[in-house]
XYZ file of C-alpha atoms in Angstrom:
667
model
C 26.944 -23.702 -46.157
C 25.325 -26.931 -44.964
C 26.042 -30.448 -46.190
C 24.120 -31.229 -49.370
C 22.030 -34.405 -48.901
C 20.681 -36.192 -51.988
C 18.316 -39.188 -51.704
C 18.226 -41.952 -54.304
C 15.765 -44.891 -54.318
C 17.073 -48.081 -55.913
C 14.932 -50.019 -58.435
C 12.951 -53.090 -57.454
C 14.510 -56.511 -57.802
C 12.860 -59.380 -59.644
C 11.780 -61.136 -56.450
C 10.133 -57.992 -54.989
C 6.407 -57.296 -55.476
C 4.834 -53.988 -56.409
C 2.427 -54.153 -53.478
C 5.388 -54.133 -51.042
C 6.618 -50.709 -52.215
C 6.159 -48.168 -49.407
C 8.619 -45.342 -50.301
C 7.221 -42.488 -52.392
C 9.114 -39.515 -53.883
C 7.951 -36.094 -55.012
C 10.260 -33.571 -56.731
C 9.429 -30.040 -57.808
C 11.171 -26.695 -58.181
C 10.199 -25.753 -54.635
C 11.076 -28.955 -52.745
C 12.170 -32.586 -53.076
C 10.420 -34.879 -50.594
C 10.598 -38.554 -49.576
C 7.454 -40.011 -47.978
C 7.205 -43.192 -45.908
C 4.383 -44.516 -43.682
C 4.580 -44.746 -39.916
C 5.419 -48.370 -38.954
C 2.906 -48.247 -36.089
C 0.150 -46.515 -38.046
C 0.384 -46.831 -41.827
C -2.337 -44.260 -42.382
C 0.121 -41.628 -41.100
C 2.888 -40.529 -43.505
C 6.327 -39.148 -42.611
C 7.857 -36.580 -45.013
C 11.559 -35.735 -45.331
C 12.825 -32.855 -47.475
C 16.320 -32.951 -49.043
C 18.373 -31.019 -51.605
C 17.535 -33.583 -54.285
C 15.441 -36.745 -54.601
C 15.712 -39.359 -57.381
C 13.248 -42.208 -57.847
C 13.752 -45.699 -59.253
C 13.817 -44.513 -62.878
C 16.796 -42.140 -62.479
C 19.849 -43.233 -64.497
C 23.499 -42.971 -63.525
C 24.105 -40.235 -66.124
C 21.197 -38.057 -64.953
C 22.202 -38.402 -61.316
C 25.843 -37.466 -62.008
C 25.077 -34.508 -64.289
C 22.696 -32.879 -61.813
C 24.489 -33.548 -58.514
C 28.183 -34.449 -58.896
C 29.304 -32.716 -62.099
C 29.395 -29.153 -60.578
C 31.950 -30.341 -58.007
C 34.571 -30.780 -60.780
C 34.597 -27.009 -61.302
C 34.965 -26.431 -57.550
C 37.890 -28.855 -57.466
C 39.836 -26.882 -60.103
C 39.051 -23.642 -58.255
C 41.032 -24.898 -55.253
C 38.246 -26.302 -53.039
C 38.282 -29.751 -51.430
C 35.333 -32.041 -52.289
C 33.957 -34.957 -50.215
C 31.316 -37.363 -51.562
C 30.074 -40.291 -49.469
C 27.253 -42.826 -49.855
C 25.195 -43.867 -46.804
C 22.471 -46.477 -46.343
C 21.691 -49.941 -45.048
C 23.017 -53.066 -46.748
C 21.470 -53.893 -50.111
C 20.365 -50.358 -51.023
C 22.774 -49.778 -53.951
C 25.638 -47.729 -52.459
C 28.425 -49.543 -54.311
C 26.404 -49.435 -57.552
C 26.021 -45.672 -57.152
C 29.720 -45.037 -56.385
C 31.437 -47.693 -58.532
C 28.784 -48.842 -61.008
C 29.175 -51.536 -63.645
C 31.439 -52.195 -66.605
C 28.979 -50.931 -69.229
C 29.255 -47.285 -70.251
C 25.709 -46.471 -69.097
C 26.211 -48.214 -65.733
C 29.376 -46.353 -64.679
C 29.108 -44.860 -61.211
C 30.091 -41.590 -59.584
C 33.834 -42.342 -59.246
C 34.594 -43.235 -62.917
C 32.492 -40.338 -64.180
C 34.185 -37.932 -61.738
C 37.647 -38.966 -62.956
C 36.519 -38.688 -66.574
C 35.332 -35.113 -65.957
C 38.594 -34.222 -64.196
C 40.773 -35.507 -67.064
C 38.601 -33.764 -69.660
C 38.797 -30.419 -67.853
C 42.553 -30.820 -67.247
C 43.232 -31.331 -70.980
C 41.126 -28.288 -71.840
C 42.948 -26.132 -69.260
C 46.396 -27.115 -70.531
C 45.337 -26.590 -74.166
C 43.857 -23.119 -73.504
C 46.979 -21.991 -71.620
C 49.266 -23.167 -74.468
C 51.533 -25.090 -72.101
C 51.752 -22.407 -69.389
C 49.643 -24.510 -66.993
C 50.363 -28.098 -66.023
C 47.896 -30.396 -64.221
C 49.067 -33.397 -62.170
C 46.733 -36.108 -60.844
C 47.595 -38.782 -58.273
C 45.423 -41.402 -56.540
C 45.387 -43.236 -53.230
C 42.842 -45.933 -52.366
C 42.369 -47.614 -48.985
C 39.738 -49.423 -46.896
C 38.745 -49.561 -43.218
C 38.189 -53.241 -42.373
C 37.426 -54.163 -38.731
C 38.537 -50.640 -37.730
C 41.971 -51.128 -39.365
C 43.260 -49.186 -42.371
C 44.663 -51.180 -45.321
C 46.130 -49.918 -48.604
C 44.164 -51.345 -51.553
C 47.058 -50.747 -53.951
C 48.971 -53.447 -52.055
C 48.222 -57.169 -52.220
C 46.580 -58.678 -49.079
C 49.569 -60.946 -48.412
C 51.865 -57.903 -48.160
C 49.708 -56.063 -45.644
C 50.607 -55.562 -42.012
C 48.055 -57.198 -39.645
C 47.877 -54.029 -37.539
C 47.099 -51.831 -40.566
C 48.349 -48.316 -41.288
C 48.426 -45.696 -38.491
C 46.648 -42.326 -38.577
C 48.238 -38.978 -37.753
C 46.964 -35.392 -37.515
C 48.634 -32.882 -39.848
C 47.423 -29.305 -39.914
C 43.901 -30.145 -38.788
C 43.556 -33.013 -41.289
C 43.858 -36.750 -40.671
C 46.632 -38.390 -42.695
C 47.218 -42.123 -43.255
C 50.905 -42.838 -42.681
C 52.578 -45.059 -45.281
C 49.741 -44.815 -47.825
C 50.689 -45.420 -51.466
C 50.075 -42.503 -53.838
C 50.102 -43.454 -57.510
C 50.433 -40.832 -60.288
C 47.740 -41.322 -62.917
C 48.142 -39.636 -66.296
C 45.115 -40.939 -68.224
C 41.651 -42.403 -67.772
C 42.754 -45.816 -69.043
C 45.501 -45.951 -66.454
C 42.946 -45.055 -63.761
C 40.586 -47.836 -64.862
C 43.415 -50.357 -64.696
C 44.522 -49.269 -61.213
C 40.928 -49.028 -59.959
C 39.998 -52.529 -61.132
C 43.147 -54.049 -59.604
C 42.503 -52.306 -56.278
C 38.852 -53.389 -56.118
C 39.969 -57.015 -56.299
C 41.817 -56.464 -52.993
C 38.733 -54.997 -51.282
C 36.964 -57.137 -48.650
C 33.598 -58.379 -49.945
C 31.468 -61.392 -49.061
C 28.034 -62.877 -49.744
C 25.135 -62.522 -47.299
C 21.497 -63.481 -47.520
C 20.558 -59.942 -48.633
C 23.473 -59.231 -50.986
C 25.615 -61.587 -53.065
C 28.608 -59.165 -53.057
C 28.207 -57.234 -49.815
C 30.930 -54.728 -48.908
C 32.585 -55.691 -45.621
C 34.620 -52.483 -45.313
C 34.484 -48.727 -45.870
C 36.407 -47.781 -49.053
C 37.948 -44.301 -49.579
C 39.349 -43.120 -52.928
C 41.415 -39.918 -52.622
C 42.222 -37.857 -55.729
C 44.963 -35.215 -55.440
C 44.890 -32.462 -58.075
C 47.934 -30.160 -58.511
C 47.625 -27.180 -60.898
C 50.988 -25.516 -61.651
C 51.034 -22.069 -63.267
C 54.437 -20.427 -63.431
C 55.872 -20.505 -59.908
C 52.480 -21.157 -58.239
C 51.163 -24.622 -57.291
C 47.556 -25.006 -56.115
C 46.621 -28.390 -54.593
C 43.096 -29.669 -53.921
C 41.682 -33.094 -53.051
C 38.488 -35.022 -53.803
C 37.451 -37.919 -51.552
C 34.869 -40.483 -52.721
C 33.749 -42.750 -49.853
C 31.677 -45.916 -50.187
C 30.484 -46.710 -46.658
C 29.508 -50.262 -45.736
C 25.826 -50.634 -44.856
C 24.378 -51.308 -41.424
C 23.234 -54.915 -41.009
C 20.612 -56.826 -39.032
C 22.094 -60.256 -38.315
C 18.632 -61.791 -38.074
C 18.022 -61.022 -41.734
C 21.531 -61.546 -43.101
C 22.047 -64.818 -41.144
C 25.755 -64.100 -40.750
C 28.218 -66.658 -39.451
C 30.827 -66.000 -36.784
C 33.330 -64.278 -39.096
C 30.670 -62.228 -40.869
C 29.189 -61.336 -37.470
C 32.498 -59.852 -36.305
C 32.654 -57.763 -39.494
C 29.032 -56.706 -39.002
C 29.746 -55.660 -35.420
C 32.679 -53.502 -36.556
C 30.595 -51.884 -39.323
C 27.653 -51.163 -37.012
C 30.003 -49.761 -34.361
C 31.581 -47.273 -36.771
C 28.181 -46.201 -38.131
C 26.866 -45.848 -34.568
C 29.849 -43.592 -33.777
C 29.051 -41.539 -36.901
C 25.476 -41.130 -35.654
C 26.791 -40.009 -32.247
C 29.021 -37.412 -33.922
C 26.081 -36.029 -35.913
C 23.913 -35.847 -32.787
C 26.694 -34.111 -30.826
C 27.122 -31.539 -33.611
C 23.354 -30.953 -33.723
C 23.269 -30.396 -29.938
C 26.251 -28.041 -30.112
C 28.474 -30.097 -27.793
C 32.034 -28.946 -27.229
C 33.423 -32.465 -27.607
C 32.643 -34.455 -30.756
C 33.622 -38.173 -30.466
C 35.507 -38.363 -33.787
C 38.348 -40.462 -32.330
C 36.105 -43.334 -31.225
C 36.283 -44.759 -34.756
C 38.809 -44.445 -37.567
C 36.046 -43.930 -40.112
C 34.654 -40.861 -38.286
C 38.186 -39.573 -37.741
C 38.882 -39.665 -41.487
C 35.444 -38.358 -42.531
C 35.403 -35.545 -39.893
C 31.947 -34.177 -40.693
C 31.755 -30.506 -39.756
C 35.540 -30.093 -39.554
C 36.508 -30.495 -43.200
C 36.748 -27.309 -45.253
C 35.142 -27.762 -48.655
C 32.065 -29.036 -50.440
C 30.434 -32.127 -48.907
C 27.757 -34.214 -50.639
C 25.938 -37.087 -48.922
C 24.201 -39.652 -51.142
C 21.391 -41.364 -49.198
C 20.566 -44.741 -50.748
C 17.128 -46.187 -49.946
C 15.290 -49.459 -50.625
C 11.618 -49.033 -51.618
C 10.084 -52.230 -50.163
C 8.460 -53.023 -46.838
C 11.111 -55.436 -45.524
C 13.515 -52.446 -45.221
C 10.914 -50.274 -43.462
C 12.729 -49.696 -40.151
C 16.165 -49.406 -41.790
C 14.841 -46.845 -44.284
C 13.243 -44.785 -41.528
C 16.475 -44.831 -39.512
C 18.510 -43.701 -42.552
C 16.066 -40.869 -43.255
C 16.294 -39.620 -39.665
C 20.099 -39.685 -39.827
C 20.140 -37.767 -43.127
C 17.674 -35.237 -41.753
C 20.137 -34.430 -38.926
C 23.166 -34.471 -41.225
C 21.776 -31.846 -43.611
C 21.835 -29.291 -40.757
C 25.613 -29.548 -40.264
C 27.416 -26.457 -41.515
C 30.813 -26.718 -43.242
C 33.288 -23.997 -44.178
C 34.109 -23.641 -47.854
C 37.737 -22.520 -47.691
C 39.770 -22.189 -50.868
C 43.254 -23.709 -50.776
C 45.935 -21.026 -51.121
C 48.554 -21.450 -53.880
C 52.078 -22.405 -52.836
C 55.022 -20.621 -54.471
C 58.024 -22.541 -55.716
C 61.463 -21.711 -54.307
C 62.812 -18.561 -56.057
C 66.216 -16.771 -55.865
C 66.455 -14.118 -53.192
C 67.416 -10.579 -54.202
C 70.889 -9.338 -53.227
C 70.772 -7.085 -50.130
C 71.263 -3.383 -50.701
C 74.235 -1.645 -49.092
C 72.451 1.675 -48.795
C 69.582 2.825 -46.693
C 68.587 2.180 -43.083
C 68.311 -1.623 -43.605
C 71.851 -2.060 -44.976
C 73.449 -5.273 -43.741
C 76.845 -5.340 -42.099
C 79.629 -6.761 -44.236
C 82.121 -9.274 -42.784
C 85.501 -7.928 -41.674
C 88.292 -8.227 -44.210
C 92.001 -8.601 -43.415
C 93.931 -5.358 -43.467
C 96.092 -4.745 -46.530
C 99.841 -4.759 -46.062
C 100.168 -1.335 -47.670
C 98.390 0.296 -44.757
C 101.282 -0.430 -42.422
C 103.810 0.820 -44.923
C 102.267 4.288 -45.108
C 103.870 7.215 -43.269
C 102.371 8.169 -39.935
C 102.113 11.901 -39.140
C 105.094 12.930 -41.241
C 107.607 10.565 -39.571
C 109.980 8.999 -42.093
C 109.929 5.206 -42.113
C 112.762 2.886 -42.979
C 112.184 0.078 -45.472
C 112.390 -3.432 -44.050
C 114.472 -6.207 -45.387
C 113.179 -7.755 -48.562
C 113.051 -11.261 -47.139
C 110.942 -10.326 -44.060
C 107.158 -10.469 -44.419
C 105.146 -7.502 -43.171
C 102.946 -8.117 -40.105
C 99.225 -7.595 -40.164
C 99.163 -6.306 -36.587
C 101.510 -4.910 -33.931
C 103.037 -7.116 -31.233
C 104.007 -5.845 -27.800
C 105.965 -8.273 -25.596
C 105.384 -8.601 -21.856
C 108.883 -7.270 -20.938
C 110.216 -3.898 -21.880
C 112.601 -3.829 -24.823
C 116.285 -3.483 -23.808
C 118.259 -1.333 -26.196
C 121.646 -2.617 -27.282
C 124.125 0.215 -26.835
C 126.775 -1.520 -28.827
C 124.643 -2.084 -31.780
C 122.825 1.230 -31.628
C 125.483 2.961 -33.605
C 125.526 0.397 -36.378
C 121.791 -0.136 -36.799
C 119.375 2.558 -37.968
C 116.571 3.714 -35.770
C 113.297 1.840 -36.442
C 110.018 3.594 -35.739
C 107.043 1.570 -34.498
C 104.134 1.138 -36.858
C 100.746 1.965 -35.446
C 97.576 0.356 -36.645
C 95.176 2.667 -38.468
C 92.400 1.250 -36.332
C 93.918 2.700 -33.171
C 93.734 6.292 -32.066
C 96.560 8.406 -33.420
C 99.148 9.684 -30.975
C 100.139 13.288 -30.541
C 102.768 14.136 -33.205
C 104.448 16.744 -30.976
C 104.959 14.437 -28.022
C 108.366 12.829 -27.570
C 108.692 9.192 -28.333
C 110.794 8.655 -25.211
C 108.057 9.986 -22.919
C 105.450 7.460 -24.150
C 103.745 5.708 -21.202
C 104.255 2.011 -20.757
C 101.650 -0.084 -22.522
C 99.678 -2.827 -20.781
C 101.399 -6.116 -21.468
C 99.503 -8.378 -23.828
C 99.946 -11.980 -24.759
C 101.644 -12.777 -28.003
C 99.044 -14.394 -30.233
C 100.142 -17.256 -32.400
C 97.980 -18.777 -35.068
C 96.960 -22.398 -34.405
C 96.185 -24.771 -37.257
C 92.409 -25.223 -37.734
C 91.000 -28.547 -36.490
C 88.701 -30.605 -38.657
C 85.163 -31.479 -37.604
C 86.032 -35.173 -37.332
C 88.909 -34.446 -35.003
C 86.686 -32.374 -32.718
C 84.085 -35.152 -32.571
C 86.792 -37.729 -31.732
C 88.042 -35.607 -28.852
C 84.525 -35.160 -27.481
C 83.812 -38.893 -27.762
C 87.014 -39.773 -25.862
C 86.187 -37.304 -23.104
C 82.647 -38.632 -22.716
C 83.868 -42.246 -22.668
C 86.419 -41.440 -19.945
C 83.778 -39.673 -17.807
C 81.274 -42.517 -18.113
C 83.932 -45.114 -17.298
C 84.891 -43.171 -14.182
C 81.282 -42.938 -13.021
C 80.753 -46.663 -13.599
C 83.760 -47.459 -11.373
C 82.556 -45.130 -8.615
C 78.993 -46.563 -8.477
C 78.339 -49.511 -6.154
C 77.266 -52.852 -7.607
C 73.518 -53.115 -8.272
C 71.754 -55.580 -6.051
C 69.589 -58.207 -7.794
C 65.922 -57.215 -7.992
C 63.277 -59.230 -6.260
C 61.039 -61.477 -8.362
C 57.802 -59.913 -9.659
C 54.595 -61.433 -8.371
C 52.207 -63.204 -10.750
C 49.526 -60.498 -10.349
C 51.940 -57.709 -11.274
C 53.281 -59.735 -14.221
C 49.739 -60.349 -15.490
C 48.970 -56.616 -15.370
C 52.205 -55.822 -17.179
C 51.309 -58.311 -19.924
C 47.873 -56.691 -20.318
C 49.474 -53.239 -20.608
C 51.920 -54.518 -23.242
C 49.045 -55.975 -25.247
C 47.171 -52.665 -25.129
C 50.279 -50.708 -26.175
C 51.148 -53.067 -29.027
C 47.524 -53.051 -30.255
C 47.059 -56.793 -29.730
C 43.992 -56.473 -27.481
C 41.554 -57.030 -30.345
C 39.800 -59.849 -28.479
C 38.383 -57.477 -25.905
C 36.991 -55.223 -28.647
C 35.244 -58.178 -30.273
C 33.826 -59.236 -26.912
C 32.467 -55.738 -26.306
C 30.890 -55.778 -29.763
C 29.115 -59.052 -28.930
C 27.854 -57.557 -25.633
C 26.560 -54.486 -27.443
C 24.634 -56.629 -29.953
C 23.283 -58.824 -27.143
C 21.835 -55.767 -25.411
C 20.142 -54.683 -28.627
C 18.535 -58.112 -29.024
C 17.447 -58.133 -25.383
C 15.749 -54.738 -25.751
C 13.772 -56.049 -28.743
C 12.699 -59.103 -26.751
C 14.741 -61.561 -28.831
C 15.970 -63.760 -26.009
C 17.432 -66.517 -28.208
C 19.612 -64.091 -30.187
C 20.650 -62.275 -27.006
C 21.648 -65.582 -25.381
C 23.698 -66.466 -28.470
C 25.565 -63.129 -28.346
C 26.236 -63.456 -24.601
C 27.586 -66.971 -25.192
C 29.998 -65.664 -27.850
C 31.125 -62.878 -25.502
C 31.754 -65.453 -22.763
C 34.885 -66.634 -24.632
C 36.440 -63.182 -24.236
C 35.342 -62.625 -20.585
C 35.583 -66.105 -18.991
C 35.612 -64.960 -15.338
C 32.893 -62.306 -15.501
C 30.265 -63.186 -12.876
C 27.798 -60.582 -14.112
C 27.866 -62.094 -17.602
C 27.307 -65.583 -16.157
C 24.292 -64.310 -14.227
C 22.771 -62.826 -17.402
C 23.250 -66.061 -19.328
C 21.674 -68.060 -16.478
C 18.726 -65.675 -16.273
C 18.060 -65.901 -20.017
C 18.289 -69.699 -19.961
C 15.805 -69.903 -17.107
C 13.469 -67.510 -18.890
C 13.580 -69.514 -22.113
C 13.088 -72.807 -20.225
C 10.037 -71.371 -18.479
C 8.580 -70.283 -21.808
C 9.204 -73.738 -23.253
C 7.397 -75.410 -20.358
C 4.457 -73.040 -20.715
C 4.296 -73.779 -24.440
C 4.296 -77.535 -23.798
C 1.534 -77.115 -21.207
C -0.616 -75.261 -23.735
C -0.041 -77.991 -26.321
C -1.082 -80.706 -23.834
C -4.270 -78.756 -23.055
C -5.064 -78.448 -26.754
C -4.474 -82.194 -27.223
C -6.900 -82.974 -24.383
C -9.556 -80.684 -25.860
C -9.143 -82.201 -29.320
C -9.448 -85.709 -27.835
C -12.664 -84.725 -26.088
C -14.022 -83.258 -29.301
C -13.345 -86.523 -31.116
C -16.350 -88.112 -29.362
C -18.666 -85.293 -30.459
C -20.593 -85.458 -33.743
C -18.869 -83.738 -36.690
C -20.147 -80.670 -38.468
C -20.199 -80.322 -42.192
C -16.965 -78.360 -42.170
C -15.061 -80.986 -40.198
C -14.462 -83.220 -43.206
C -11.021 -84.828 -43.261
C -8.434 -83.426 -45.638
C -8.347 -86.552 -47.829
C -12.021 -86.182 -48.558
C -11.375 -82.610 -49.603
C -9.832 -83.551 -52.950
C -13.022 -83.738 -54.902
C -15.075 -81.122 -53.073
C -13.970 -78.176 -50.914
C -15.796 -77.250 -47.733
C -16.262 -73.561 -46.790
C -13.591 -73.833 -44.133
C -11.060 -75.334 -46.554
C -11.947 -72.734 -49.214
C -11.281 -69.901 -46.727
C -7.891 -71.434 -45.882
C -6.876 -71.694 -49.542
C -8.046 -68.131 -50.268
C -5.920 -66.858 -47.394
C -2.806 -68.702 -48.589
C -3.334 -67.654 -52.250
C -3.184 -63.972 -51.230
C 0.590 -64.460 -50.690
C 0.401 -61.913 -47.879
C 2.870 -62.798 -45.128
C 0.911 -60.884 -42.497
C -2.353 -62.811 -43.163
C -0.623 -66.192 -43.409
C 1.124 -65.590 -40.082
C -2.311 -65.266 -38.434
C -3.067 -68.914 -39.244
C -2.757 -71.418 -36.450
C 0.628 -73.155 -36.242
C 2.314 -70.809 -38.756
C 5.210 -68.569 -37.764
C 7.109 -65.837 -39.584
C 9.659 -68.112 -41.258
C 7.060 -70.655 -42.351
C 4.845 -67.892 -43.770
C 7.780 -66.493 -45.764
C 8.586 -70.006 -47.042
C 4.981 -70.495 -48.224
C 4.971 -67.134 -50.027
C 8.354 -67.877 -51.620
C 7.081 -71.242 -52.869
C 4.001 -69.595 -54.379
C 6.031 -66.864 -56.131
C 7.903 -69.428 -58.255
C 6.449 -69.069 -61.797
C 4.834 -72.027 -63.468
C 6.573 -73.662 -66.451
C 6.111 -71.459 -69.504
C 4.746 -68.558 -67.437
C 6.215 -65.092 -66.962
C 4.975 -64.203 -63.488
C 3.936 -65.648 -60.141
C 0.591 -67.152 -61.306
C 0.573 -70.313 -59.222
C -2.529 -70.810 -57.065
C -3.480 -73.674 -54.809
C -6.681 -75.560 -55.649
C -6.759 -78.145 -52.854
C -5.327 -78.862 -49.441
C -3.254 -81.682 -50.883
C -1.317 -79.142 -52.979
C -0.872 -77.040 -49.870
C 0.578 -79.972 -47.949
C 3.175 -80.581 -50.701
C 4.776 -77.144 -50.253
C 8.176 -76.953 -48.645
C 7.938 -76.878 -44.854
C 4.195 -77.702 -44.845
C 2.845 -81.184 -44.025
C -0.474 -82.836 -43.266
C -0.343 -81.923 -39.591
C 0.343 -78.291 -40.383
C -2.558 -78.156 -42.852
C -4.919 -79.712 -40.319
C -3.771 -77.219 -37.662
C -4.271 -74.286 -40.079
C -7.720 -75.572 -41.046
C -8.737 -76.103 -37.423
C -7.944 -72.457 -36.696
C -11.016 -71.289 -38.630
C -14.122 -71.295 -36.460
């Protein structure tokens, strides 16, 4: 089964206009489609089909009931569930996953936990105590490609973060806290405390922007008798991709943005590699992709695609739609987790049959040696002498005492029942000589500590002897500075302290992106930041020099054009004026056609038309539109309109010279 992709369009904000909405949705029983115009040709529409599409009017309850609620049943059936939200910054991912404090605004995660607790209580009640359900939580974030436990306070965290390990095909975070959670109230308390520790910050596009990827892992254990079935649900709130030109991030925010964009770029590379059918998927290039492991996880996977409906997000929305269109083709295996049996008592082995086990040897009973052997009468031993458990044959032959033979009775030898019986008719005198054997004496058993002490003494003696035999070690020569520098670099890489190089590479990557778009100023700024991490890189110095020369040449050309325009305007000053060339101060009482056209253009509040005016750039056009969208006192909407050029000159960022330049642009 493929990954289920669901698109959700966030509502408009108060500062956004209806005419800027460009994303359209269409849902039916046959298909759910998202439509967006081509940025290069708006008459052409792009259509993307997904498993589900929800417009701006969809509520949190409707979205959860139709898309996320069925996964609760799969979780109790033993399947793993993964839910993650994807989209650019400011599209409502955190609102979808976490939601607000009000009951109607709760997001996917609180509603998922509520459904799990409700189903767990019902299961335990129906089984009359035969089934027990245990729930535990772990919550962590990936900040600057480092894993931190959100159940721990920031001051107790290790700067290097928690390491990752592979265990049975799954990525495990070593040292992660796992908290048992018995009720929904306890979950809400733990969840609110952990969210305080999450890294968030304000940007120009979002007052509480997520600066890290957050992963909540729910572990569900269902115990029935001696069987335990364990399944997990992972809810992931990914940080959004950012354009630093729009967010206007500082140095610290820019480093966070570079880390976020790098991990999302690695995720896009993994999806493309899976779509091409490559043998190697670059999961290990980022910790986020290593944990998410799209295409490798066994279970149900749901991707929530968050979109912004307005024109300013046009390119970001199109990029997110293309990524989701590739992701929905990834196939995942839905494998049910097998139950694990508790330790039970093993059955006693049977002594009969072909698989009978051998029993340990037991000491022979003393009565065996006292029995008669082949009809020969035995003589009872003395009462104070203990019977032997085995026969002893000395090395030398026994010498009979002639003097004592008459006084002592004849003693017959006892033979062990384990040995072959001798011939009863053979004479005892003619018995062949036996092979001499050593007399075995029982030694007292040594304790384990005594054996270890003996071994330790032996080893110490051997090592001391070797140390005396070896010649004295000559002093080593001093290490050169070049070798020492390389050793220090290797130690930094091993200890994970080479974060500066990663930040420098992130700055270089962003500089290349700006250079491709033709944004020389931003590219020069990124190269300058990367210079601190690569001070002796000649290639980087050459790029910075080239960009500076290019920008200086453009500045000189711009000044030359301005001087030419000044000369032309000075020459026109001697020519007679037309009716439309009335000064701006005389325009207060009566508007000329040229001034009226300028005011009509500005009152449209269209950034594209205002940018076409002479002397007006993108930022100034946005500032004019923002000033016009401020409602008048007592009004409910943006009803302000300019009636004269004097009012236009009083706007923020607009002066008399700018108004004259804008007016002179009309022929």
